[in-house]
Each structure stands twice: as structure tokens, then as C-alpha cells.
């Protein structure tokens, strides 16, 4: 029926529309046989109506031809199955030859060690795992050589040795499959910067991946290498690709472009959230309340300018913390000269304003900061002094502290021709400005605009670094 596609050879009717029968083309009563070339699929009505009548020669020939084709197809299928079974049989025989070489007793009384019921399936698993047949000689000899291993456990002991051999082979194969070291050497020798970057990133990614995930597989390594080259072609820098390698392992992706996206997301998070969060906490600590949206917007505008100028996020975060503690959104503490230029800020002016504001707050009856109007008025006065450029830096800072103590917005500075004749008026500093105080320990800027304790630098003198 399968040969005839479950269709009646007489009328063409097919199941399940009609019941089917196996019919003799030449009836048995007329000498017909039960061989496939005399059998045909017939529907029940055709079969009942045919009885023992003879059939035409064409139908007989047609059925015979189909039977021959079917027989040939079945023979081919059997041959293919035999060909597939041949390696299994050869591998199994190689094992049996080693196993049967050991036994107990002599002559006709000699007996081989028993094999468990599922030994053939176990041997086949070792074959598909890649264990070569010649290894069985050593494995069986080792197992049989241990008299402490019981006869019924000999095969199990062999399997344990075989799995160790497979794991050793797999470890060796991974070494040969890992192309990073070879490619790194080649890239170094040829001076191919892109190839060297890709292979370095691949090595970092693979090491990080293997530290907490199985693999990576050769296919995953190939994907990382391909997408890493595509990322470099699209304009990503070598530094970005190397930094993103670990991100890819952490997020279990072999696509270097996705790893770079994770790196970008992390940078955005660091820039926006961390600086904002640190500023908010510092502001709340010094004010007792959260900053307004206008204050946060002004802070973020200044942060953005610094990021665009190439400032490291850590420097921006530290400057934001100092700004929050100082009741300002101006960022200057710990920044470089070129970063001050990018934001248009003047560190000496901001240092003086910061000293004035902290002193104002410490001596205020209600412990409040100066208002925005008072700050603006002082800033304008300090800007005039900076442009005037006649006053010593320490004189300006001392006058700022004195003005803060008096809650004034202008600085009482001696004229430049009087400084040589008059001794400066002593100013008592609050504890935090005294040696060892919290603000005295504040890290200074690492540029040339930081206040100095010696020299004749002018506090508000215009300079190229401002």
C-alpha cells in the first residue's frame, strides 16, 4: 500500500474515502503468487467485482515494474543503513577485541568478563564523542589490571577512564581552536592596528566569559571578531572596543556592537545619574532640603560642558559634590585649566566666592546661605577686581572671608600703593578655614590658577589659563 500511495490501482480511489485491500493481480486460483510483483492495492468494490477473472497484460506489467522499482529503492535504503552501521560495528569490534583478550580460566573453561546490558549504547556514545578506537587497549588494560575492581564493575571502571580521556581531548582541542594568541602574534608582527585591537578585545572578552559561563564556542568567537571589525569600520575607537569587551561577557553577548552599546549606556548612567545623585546628597546635607529643578538643570548644563571638553566623569562627580556643599552649581574644584576655559569659569573668583559664602553661612544667626542676589552682587564685584588685576591673591581671599563675616557683598581691599606701607588687618578665620580644617584640606585645582602661599601673583589678574 505504501508503494501504491494508498490508492486503488484499478479505479484510482484513495483512502480513507474507500476501504483498501491487497489484491492479487493474477489470482491465486489461476496460478498467481504472493510476491510483490503480483500484489496491488485495490479498493474493496474493485476487489469484490474482480473475483477470479484475469487482468490485462498492461496492468500486470505496470505492477511488476512498480514492484521492481520499490524493491530497488528498499535495497538502496538497506545498503545506506549498512554503510551507516559499518563505522559503529568496526568501533564496537575494536572494543570487544580488547575486552575479550582478558578472561578467567584456561582452555575450554576460560570465561570473559561480563558486559552489562547497555554496553553497546555506551560504546556508541564514546564513538560519537570522538574517542579513537585505539585508546581502548590502554583503557581495558588499566581496568583489568586493578584486581580490587570487581568483575561486574570492570566495564563501569573503563567508562570512567574513557570519559577522562574525552575531557583531556576536548581541552586540547580548545587550545587548538582558540586563535587569539596566534592572531595576536600575527597582528603584532604585521603592524595591523585594527587586527591587534580586535584580537586583544577578543582575548579579554573570552577570558571574562569563561570565568562565569561555559564556552565561548568557536561560533561565538567568530561572531565577536566579525562584529568587532564592523564596529571599527563604523568609526568606534580602539579604546572603546577594548573597554566594551568585558561588557559583552557580562551581558552574555557575542556581538561586539551590543557590547559597545552597553558601554555607552554605562557611561551615560555614570555621567547623568552619579553626578546628579552626588550633587543632590551634598546639597541636602548643606541645605536641609532637596535642590529645585532649576538648580539641577543648571548643574547638568555645566556637567555637559565639561563632558564635551573631555573631563573625566570622576572629576565631574567630585566637582559636583563640592558645588552641592557650597550652595552653587558652578563646577571648578579639581578641574584642569583647559576645562575651566571650556566652561568660561575663573577659579580664583570662584575660590573667593566660596570662602565668602561658607563664612557667611557659619556666622549667620539662622545658619543660612547668602541669597542669589547677594551672590550675584559679590560675583560682579570680584569680576571687577579680576579685571583690575592690582591686588594680591591672598589679600582677595582674606577680604572675602572678612566680608563674609560682616555679611557684606563688597570686599575691603587696601590700595596697591598702600600694601607696602601698611600691614594687613588680621582676620580671624572660622575653624573650618584654620590649618587642618575641612576647607583648608580641600584639594586644590591641579592647574596654575590654584591659590599660592608665596609669590606676587595677582588674584584677579587676567591670564591665559583663565
PDB file of C-alpha atoms in Angstrom, residues 129-382:
ATOM      1  CA  UNK A 129      32.157  11.932  21.458  1.00  0.00           C
ATOM      2  CA  UNK A 130      35.353  11.468  19.435  1.00  0.00           C
ATOM      3  CA  UNK A 131      37.252   8.866  21.456  1.00  0.00           C
ATOM      4  CA  UNK A 132      39.512   6.969  18.997  1.00  0.00           C
ATOM      5  CA  UNK A 133      39.228   3.167  18.947  1.00  0.00           C
ATOM      6  CA  UNK A 134      42.930   2.569  19.550  1.00  0.00           C
ATOM      7  CA  UNK A 135      42.611   4.100  23.049  1.00  0.00           C
ATOM      8  CA  UNK A 136      40.544   1.125  24.245  1.00  0.00           C
ATOM      9  CA  UNK A 137      43.605  -1.099  24.511  1.00  0.00           C
ATOM     10  CA  UNK A 138      45.106   1.073  27.246  1.00  0.00           C
ATOM     11  CA  UNK A 139      41.728   1.686  28.915  1.00  0.00           C
ATOM     12  CA  UNK A 140      40.820  -2.015  29.124  1.00  0.00           C
ATOM     13  CA  UNK A 141      44.315  -2.998  30.260  1.00  0.00           C
ATOM     14  CA  UNK A 142      44.167  -0.415  33.040  1.00  0.00           C
ATOM     15  CA  UNK A 143      40.753  -1.583  34.202  1.00  0.00           C
ATOM     16  CA  UNK A 144      41.622  -5.267  34.108  1.00  0.00           C
ATOM     17  CA  UNK A 145      44.922  -4.667  35.862  1.00  0.00           C
ATOM     18  CA  UNK A 146      43.215  -3.481  39.036  1.00  0.00           C
ATOM     19  CA  UNK A 147      42.314  -6.623  40.945  1.00  0.00           C
ATOM     20  CA  UNK A 148      40.460  -4.544  43.526  1.00  0.00           C
ATOM     21  CA  UNK A 149      37.824  -3.709  40.887  1.00  0.00           C
ATOM     22  CA  UNK A 150      35.133  -6.394  40.924  1.00  0.00           C
ATOM     23  CA  UNK A 151      34.326  -8.261  37.701  1.00  0.00           C
ATOM     24  CA  UNK A 152      30.844  -6.745  37.467  1.00  0.00           C
ATOM     25  CA  UNK A 153      32.349  -3.238  37.780  1.00  0.00           C
ATOM     26  CA  UNK A 154      35.122  -3.608  35.212  1.00  0.00           C
ATOM     27  CA  UNK A 155      33.099  -2.050  32.398  1.00  0.00           C
ATOM     28  CA  UNK A 156      31.964   0.855  34.591  1.00  0.00           C
ATOM     29  CA  UNK A 157      35.595   1.488  35.515  1.00  0.00           C
ATOM     30  CA  UNK A 158      36.505   1.501  31.808  1.00  0.00           C
ATOM     31  CA  UNK A 159      33.801   4.098  31.160  1.00  0.00           C
ATOM     32  CA  UNK A 160      35.204   6.347  33.870  1.00  0.00           C
ATOM     33  CA  UNK A 161      38.673   6.230  32.282  1.00  0.00           C
ATOM     34  CA  UNK A 162      37.156   6.822  28.851  1.00  0.00           C
ATOM     35  CA  UNK A 163      35.359   9.989  29.988  1.00  0.00           C
ATOM     36  CA  UNK A 164      38.589  11.337  31.462  1.00  0.00           C
ATOM     37  CA  UNK A 165      40.271  10.716  28.130  1.00  0.00           C
ATOM     38  CA  UNK A 166      37.473  12.567  26.331  1.00  0.00           C
ATOM     39  CA  UNK A 167      37.750  15.578  28.651  1.00  0.00           C
ATOM     40  CA  UNK A 168      41.515  15.690  28.086  1.00  0.00           C
ATOM     41  CA  UNK A 169      40.991  15.560  24.317  1.00  0.00           C
ATOM     42  CA  UNK A 170      38.386  18.314  24.475  1.00  0.00           C
ATOM     43  CA  UNK A 171      40.729  20.556  26.486  1.00  0.00           C
ATOM     44  CA  UNK A 172      43.455  20.010  23.921  1.00  0.00           C
ATOM     45  CA  UNK A 173      41.007  20.757  21.119  1.00  0.00           C
ATOM     46  CA  UNK A 174      40.015  24.076  22.730  1.00  0.00           C
ATOM     47  CA  UNK A 175      43.652  25.135  22.726  1.00  0.00           C
ATOM     48  CA  UNK A 176      43.867  24.456  19.000  1.00  0.00           C
ATOM     49  CA  UNK A 177      40.552  26.149  18.315  1.00  0.00           C
ATOM     50  CA  UNK A 178      41.428  29.327  20.265  1.00  0.00           C
ATOM     51  CA  UNK A 179      43.025  31.548  17.610  1.00  0.00           C
ATOM     52  CA  UNK A 180      43.583  34.632  19.810  1.00  0.00           C
ATOM     53  CA  UNK A 181      47.233  34.040  20.733  1.00  0.00           C
ATOM     54  CA  UNK A 182      48.242  33.155  17.176  1.00  0.00           C
ATOM     55  CA  UNK A 183      46.325  36.081  15.713  1.00  0.00           C
ATOM     56  CA  UNK A 184      47.730  38.490  18.306  1.00  0.00           C
ATOM     57  CA  UNK A 185      51.254  37.468  17.322  1.00  0.00           C
ATOM     58  CA  UNK A 186      50.465  37.843  13.634  1.00  0.00           C
ATOM     59  CA  UNK A 187      48.807  41.231  14.149  1.00  0.00           C
ATOM     60  CA  UNK A 188      51.778  42.441  16.179  1.00  0.00           C
ATOM     61  CA  UNK A 189      54.296  41.296  13.605  1.00  0.00           C
ATOM     62  CA  UNK A 190      52.384  42.826  10.695  1.00  0.00           C
ATOM     63  CA  UNK A 191      51.585  46.075  12.496  1.00  0.00           C
ATOM     64  CA  UNK A 192      47.867  45.815  11.726  1.00  0.00           C
ATOM     65  CA  UNK A 193      46.409  48.083  14.418  1.00  0.00           C
ATOM     66  CA  UNK A 194      42.782  47.125  13.788  1.00  0.00           C
ATOM     67  CA  UNK A 195      43.571  43.406  13.874  1.00  0.00           C
ATOM     68  CA  UNK A 196      45.609  43.866  17.037  1.00  0.00           C
ATOM     69  CA  UNK A 197      42.711  45.747  18.660  1.00  0.00           C
ATOM     70  CA  UNK A 198      40.163  43.109  17.666  1.00  0.00           C
ATOM     71  CA  UNK A 199      42.270  40.219  18.903  1.00  0.00           C
ATOM     72  CA  UNK A 200      43.034  41.996  22.182  1.00  0.00           C
ATOM     73  CA  UNK A 201      39.329  42.657  22.738  1.00  0.00           C
ATOM     74  CA  UNK A 202      38.531  39.053  21.801  1.00  0.00           C
ATOM     75  CA  UNK A 203      41.046  37.756  24.325  1.00  0.00           C
ATOM     76  CA  UNK A 204      39.634  39.940  27.133  1.00  0.00           C
ATOM     77  CA  UNK A 205      36.061  39.037  26.202  1.00  0.00           C
ATOM     78  CA  UNK A 206      36.829  35.313  26.090  1.00  0.00           C
ATOM     79  CA  UNK A 207      38.636  35.304  29.436  1.00  0.00           C
ATOM     80  CA  UNK A 208      35.828  37.196  31.151  1.00  0.00           C
ATOM     81  CA  UNK A 209      33.194  34.978  29.507  1.00  0.00           C
ATOM     82  CA  UNK A 210      34.927  31.760  30.601  1.00  0.00           C
ATOM     83  CA  UNK A 211      35.174  32.997  34.190  1.00  0.00           C
ATOM     84  CA  UNK A 212      31.432  32.533  34.793  1.00  0.00           C
ATOM     85  CA  UNK A 213      29.894  30.993  31.628  1.00  0.00           C
ATOM     86  CA  UNK A 214      30.617  27.812  29.647  1.00  0.00           C
ATOM     87  CA  UNK A 215      32.460  28.436  26.425  1.00  0.00           C
ATOM     88  CA  UNK A 216      32.688  30.605  24.447  1.00  0.00           C
ATOM     89  CA  UNK A 217      32.171  28.428  21.397  1.00  0.00           C
ATOM     90  CA  UNK A 218      34.121  28.891  18.164  1.00  0.00           C
ATOM     91  CA  UNK A 219      30.955  30.258  16.545  1.00  0.00           C
ATOM     92  CA  UNK A 220      30.618  32.894  19.273  1.00  0.00           C
ATOM     93  CA  UNK A 221      34.281  33.854  18.908  1.00  0.00           C
ATOM     94  CA  UNK A 222      33.813  34.225  15.153  1.00  0.00           C
ATOM     95  CA  UNK A 223      30.755  36.426  15.714  1.00  0.00           C
ATOM     96  CA  UNK A 224      32.637  38.671  18.152  1.00  0.00           C
ATOM     97  CA  UNK A 225      35.582  39.037  15.768  1.00  0.00           C
ATOM     98  CA  UNK A 226      33.332  39.877  12.803  1.00  0.00           C
ATOM     99  CA  UNK A 227      31.187  42.428  14.656  1.00  0.00           C
ATOM    100  CA  UNK A 228      34.282  43.982  16.253  1.00  0.00           C
ATOM    101  CA  UNK A 229      35.752  44.669  12.808  1.00  0.00           C
ATOM    102  CA  UNK A 230      32.411  46.146  11.729  1.00  0.00           C
ATOM    103  CA  UNK A 231      32.419  48.428  14.788  1.00  0.00           C
ATOM    104  CA  UNK A 232      35.897  49.735  13.946  1.00  0.00           C
ATOM    105  CA  UNK A 233      34.886  50.347  10.341  1.00  0.00           C
ATOM    106  CA  UNK A 234      31.853  52.311  11.562  1.00  0.00           C
ATOM    107  CA  UNK A 235      34.119  54.694  13.478  1.00  0.00           C
ATOM    108  CA  UNK A 236      34.350  53.296  17.003  1.00  0.00           C
ATOM    109  CA  UNK A 237      37.746  53.757  18.608  1.00  0.00           C
ATOM    110  CA  UNK A 238      40.134  51.007  19.646  1.00  0.00           C
ATOM    111  CA  UNK A 239      39.896  52.141  23.276  1.00  0.00           C
ATOM    112  CA  UNK A 240      36.096  51.842  23.206  1.00  0.00           C
ATOM    113  CA  UNK A 241      36.241  48.341  21.743  1.00  0.00           C
ATOM    114  CA  UNK A 242      38.723  47.085  24.332  1.00  0.00           C
ATOM    115  CA  UNK A 243      36.716  48.627  27.187  1.00  0.00           C
ATOM    116  CA  UNK A 244      33.493  47.126  25.830  1.00  0.00           C
ATOM    117  CA  UNK A 245      34.892  43.577  25.698  1.00  0.00           C
ATOM    118  CA  UNK A 246      34.094  42.835  29.337  1.00  0.00           C
ATOM    119  CA  UNK A 247      30.670  44.452  28.955  1.00  0.00           C
ATOM    120  CA  UNK A 248      29.883  41.896  26.256  1.00  0.00           C
ATOM    121  CA  UNK A 249      30.777  38.997  28.562  1.00  0.00           C
ATOM    122  CA  UNK A 250      28.799  40.469  31.459  1.00  0.00           C
ATOM    123  CA  UNK A 251      25.691  40.742  29.272  1.00  0.00           C
ATOM    124  CA  UNK A 252      26.297  37.323  27.615  1.00  0.00           C
ATOM    125  CA  UNK A 253      26.518  38.667  24.082  1.00  0.00           C
ATOM    126  CA  UNK A 254      28.974  37.758  21.342  1.00  0.00           C
ATOM    127  CA  UNK A 255      28.039  40.839  19.309  1.00  0.00           C
ATOM    128  CA  UNK A 256      30.715  43.499  19.846  1.00  0.00           C
ATOM    129  CA  UNK A 257      28.297  46.201  18.685  1.00  0.00           C
ATOM    130  CA  UNK A 258      25.899  45.327  21.501  1.00  0.00           C
ATOM    131  CA  UNK A 259      28.819  45.335  23.936  1.00  0.00           C
ATOM    132  CA  UNK A 260      29.678  48.869  22.800  1.00  0.00           C
ATOM    133  CA  UNK A 261      26.068  49.921  23.327  1.00  0.00           C
ATOM    134  CA  UNK A 262      26.226  48.597  26.888  1.00  0.00           C
ATOM    135  CA  UNK A 263      29.426  50.605  27.390  1.00  0.00           C
ATOM    136  CA  UNK A 264      27.704  53.759  26.130  1.00  0.00           C
ATOM    137  CA  UNK A 265      24.762  53.122  28.456  1.00  0.00           C
ATOM    138  CA  UNK A 266      27.107  52.734  31.403  1.00  0.00           C
ATOM    139  CA  UNK A 267      28.873  55.994  30.567  1.00  0.00           C
ATOM    140  CA  UNK A 268      25.573  57.829  30.267  1.00  0.00           C
ATOM    141  CA  UNK A 269      24.478  56.418  33.607  1.00  0.00           C
ATOM    142  CA  UNK A 270      27.743  57.464  35.237  1.00  0.00           C
ATOM    143  CA  UNK A 271      27.570  60.965  33.808  1.00  0.00           C
ATOM    144  CA  UNK A 272      23.931  61.706  34.458  1.00  0.00           C
ATOM    145  CA  UNK A 273      22.852  59.708  37.459  1.00  0.00           C
ATOM    146  CA  UNK A 274      26.001  59.647  39.606  1.00  0.00           C
ATOM    147  CA  UNK A 275      26.841  63.355  39.242  1.00  0.00           C
ATOM    148  CA  UNK A 276      23.190  64.270  39.868  1.00  0.00           C
ATOM    149  CA  UNK A 277      22.905  61.939  42.837  1.00  0.00           C
ATOM    150  CA  UNK A 278      26.118  63.130  44.493  1.00  0.00           C
ATOM    151  CA  UNK A 279      25.158  66.772  43.981  1.00  0.00           C
ATOM    152  CA  UNK A 280      21.674  66.198  45.428  1.00  0.00           C
ATOM    153  CA  UNK A 281      23.034  64.472  48.524  1.00  0.00           C
ATOM    154  CA  UNK A 282      25.638  67.198  49.077  1.00  0.00           C
ATOM    155  CA  UNK A 283      23.033  69.925  48.577  1.00  0.00           C
ATOM    156  CA  UNK A 284      20.624  68.264  51.004  1.00  0.00           C
ATOM    157  CA  UNK A 285      23.421  67.914  53.571  1.00  0.00           C
ATOM    158  CA  UNK A 286      24.255  71.621  53.407  1.00  0.00           C
ATOM    159  CA  UNK A 287      20.707  72.997  52.958  1.00  0.00           C
ATOM    160  CA  UNK A 288      18.432  70.516  54.673  1.00  0.00           C
ATOM    161  CA  UNK A 289      16.252  70.271  51.564  1.00  0.00           C
ATOM    162  CA  UNK A 290      16.496  68.923  48.016  1.00  0.00           C
ATOM    163  CA  UNK A 291      17.605  71.211  45.180  1.00  0.00           C
ATOM    164  CA  UNK A 292      14.977  72.610  42.843  1.00  0.00           C
ATOM    165  CA  UNK A 293      14.588  71.558  39.237  1.00  0.00           C
ATOM    166  CA  UNK A 294      16.109  74.857  38.095  1.00  0.00           C
ATOM    167  CA  UNK A 295      19.200  74.177  40.184  1.00  0.00           C
ATOM    168  CA  UNK A 296      19.548  70.633  38.803  1.00  0.00           C
ATOM    169  CA  UNK A 297      19.106  71.861  35.236  1.00  0.00           C
ATOM    170  CA  UNK A 298      21.845  74.445  35.735  1.00  0.00           C
ATOM    171  CA  UNK A 299      24.116  71.777  37.201  1.00  0.00           C
ATOM    172  CA  UNK A 300      23.517  69.407  34.294  1.00  0.00           C
ATOM    173  CA  UNK A 301      24.275  72.166  31.779  1.00  0.00           C
ATOM    174  CA  UNK A 302      27.650  72.686  33.442  1.00  0.00           C
ATOM    175  CA  UNK A 303      28.289  68.919  33.575  1.00  0.00           C
ATOM    176  CA  UNK A 304      27.520  68.631  29.868  1.00  0.00           C
ATOM    177  CA  UNK A 305      30.042  71.374  29.033  1.00  0.00           C
ATOM    178  CA  UNK A 306      32.725  69.545  30.997  1.00  0.00           C
ATOM    179  CA  UNK A 307      31.970  66.178  29.394  1.00  0.00           C
ATOM    180  CA  UNK A 308      32.171  67.754  25.949  1.00  0.00           C
ATOM    181  CA  UNK A 309      35.533  69.255  26.957  1.00  0.00           C
ATOM    182  CA  UNK A 310      36.815  65.743  27.740  1.00  0.00           C
ATOM    183  CA  UNK A 311      36.630  65.880  31.546  1.00  0.00           C
ATOM    184  CA  UNK A 312      36.776  62.508  33.268  1.00  0.00           C
ATOM    185  CA  UNK A 313      33.486  61.555  34.975  1.00  0.00           C
ATOM    186  CA  UNK A 314      35.234  61.178  38.336  1.00  0.00           C
ATOM    187  CA  UNK A 315      36.480  64.775  38.205  1.00  0.00           C
ATOM    188  CA  UNK A 316      32.995  65.985  37.316  1.00  0.00           C
ATOM    189  CA  UNK A 317      31.447  63.983  40.156  1.00  0.00           C
ATOM    190  CA  UNK A 318      33.926  65.411  42.703  1.00  0.00           C
ATOM    191  CA  UNK A 319      33.323  68.935  41.422  1.00  0.00           C
ATOM    192  CA  UNK A 320      29.552  68.367  41.682  1.00  0.00           C
ATOM    193  CA  UNK A 321      29.932  67.234  45.293  1.00  0.00           C
ATOM    194  CA  UNK A 322      31.917  70.373  46.166  1.00  0.00           C
ATOM    195  CA  UNK A 323      29.343  72.542  44.382  1.00  0.00           C
ATOM    196  CA  UNK A 324      26.475  70.968  46.311  1.00  0.00           C
ATOM    197  CA  UNK A 325      28.255  71.597  49.604  1.00  0.00           C
ATOM    198  CA  UNK A 326      28.972  75.198  48.554  1.00  0.00           C
ATOM    199  CA  UNK A 327      25.466  76.279  47.516  1.00  0.00           C
ATOM    200  CA  UNK A 328      26.374  76.718  43.857  1.00  0.00           C
ATOM    201  CA  UNK A 329      26.089  74.980  40.510  1.00  0.00           C
ATOM    202  CA  UNK A 330      29.475  76.257  39.336  1.00  0.00           C
ATOM    203  CA  UNK A 331      31.943  73.391  38.927  1.00  0.00           C
ATOM    204  CA  UNK A 332      35.605  74.202  39.472  1.00  0.00           C
ATOM    205  CA  UNK A 333      37.140  72.076  42.243  1.00  0.00           C
ATOM    206  CA  UNK A 334      39.668  69.560  40.903  1.00  0.00           C
ATOM    207  CA  UNK A 335      39.312  70.554  37.230  1.00  0.00           C
ATOM    208  CA  UNK A 336      42.093  71.244  34.758  1.00  0.00           C
ATOM    209  CA  UNK A 337      42.884  74.612  33.176  1.00  0.00           C
ATOM    210  CA  UNK A 338      41.520  73.618  29.764  1.00  0.00           C
ATOM    211  CA  UNK A 339      38.265  72.524  31.380  1.00  0.00           C
ATOM    212  CA  UNK A 340      37.906  75.908  33.094  1.00  0.00           C
ATOM    213  CA  UNK A 341      38.401  77.528  29.694  1.00  0.00           C
ATOM    214  CA  UNK A 342      35.674  75.339  28.210  1.00  0.00           C
ATOM    215  CA  UNK A 343      33.146  76.461  30.828  1.00  0.00           C
ATOM    216  CA  UNK A 344      34.346  80.081  30.920  1.00  0.00           C
ATOM    217  CA  UNK A 345      34.880  79.942  34.698  1.00  0.00           C
ATOM    218  CA  UNK A 346      37.649  81.715  36.651  1.00  0.00           C
ATOM    219  CA  UNK A 347      38.838  79.529  39.537  1.00  0.00           C
ATOM    220  CA  UNK A 348      40.253  82.400  41.605  1.00  0.00           C
ATOM    221  CA  UNK A 349      36.940  84.213  41.508  1.00  0.00           C
ATOM    222  CA  UNK A 350      35.078  81.041  42.481  1.00  0.00           C
ATOM    223  CA  UNK A 351      37.509  80.235  45.304  1.00  0.00           C
ATOM    224  CA  UNK A 352      36.996  83.720  46.781  1.00  0.00           C
ATOM    225  CA  UNK A 353      33.214  83.443  46.406  1.00  0.00           C
ATOM    226  CA  UNK A 354      33.220  80.015  48.025  1.00  0.00           C
ATOM    227  CA  UNK A 355      35.209  81.270  51.026  1.00  0.00           C
ATOM    228  CA  UNK A 356      32.844  84.253  51.370  1.00  0.00           C
ATOM    229  CA  UNK A 357      29.699  82.057  51.172  1.00  0.00           C
ATOM    230  CA  UNK A 358      30.870  79.495  53.720  1.00  0.00           C
ATOM    231  CA  UNK A 359      31.896  82.225  56.168  1.00  0.00           C
ATOM    232  CA  UNK A 360      28.540  83.966  55.658  1.00  0.00           C
ATOM    233  CA  UNK A 361      26.657  80.760  56.480  1.00  0.00           C
ATOM    234  CA  UNK A 362      28.763  79.925  59.537  1.00  0.00           C
ATOM    235  CA  UNK A 363      28.200  83.358  61.081  1.00  0.00           C
ATOM    236  CA  UNK A 364      24.542  83.697  60.097  1.00  0.00           C
ATOM    237  CA  UNK A 365      22.139  83.523  63.075  1.00  0.00           C
ATOM    238  CA  UNK A 366      19.824  81.127  61.255  1.00  0.00           C
ATOM    239  CA  UNK A 367      22.702  79.296  59.516  1.00  0.00           C
ATOM    240  CA  UNK A 368      21.522  80.246  56.009  1.00  0.00           C
ATOM    241  CA  UNK A 369      23.406  80.802  52.808  1.00  0.00           C
ATOM    242  CA  UNK A 370      23.554  84.207  51.103  1.00  0.00           C
ATOM    243  CA  UNK A 371      20.734  84.851  48.618  1.00  0.00           C
ATOM    244  CA  UNK A 372      21.129  84.602  44.871  1.00  0.00           C
ATOM    245  CA  UNK A 373      21.031  88.412  44.612  1.00  0.00           C
ATOM    246  CA  UNK A 374      23.790  88.775  47.186  1.00  0.00           C
ATOM    247  CA  UNK A 375      25.881  86.186  45.339  1.00  0.00           C
ATOM    248  CA  UNK A 376      25.347  87.986  42.025  1.00  0.00           C
ATOM    249  CA  UNK A 377      26.434  91.293  43.544  1.00  0.00           C
ATOM    250  CA  UNK A 378      29.572  89.744  45.043  1.00  0.00           C
ATOM    251  CA  UNK A 379      30.372  87.959  41.766  1.00  0.00           C
ATOM    252  CA  UNK A 380      30.167  91.259  39.873  1.00  0.00           C
ATOM    253  CA  UNK A 381      32.490  92.882  42.410  1.00  0.00           C
ATOM    254  CA  UNK A 382      35.002  90.015  42.166  1.00  0.00           C
TER     255      UNK A 382
END
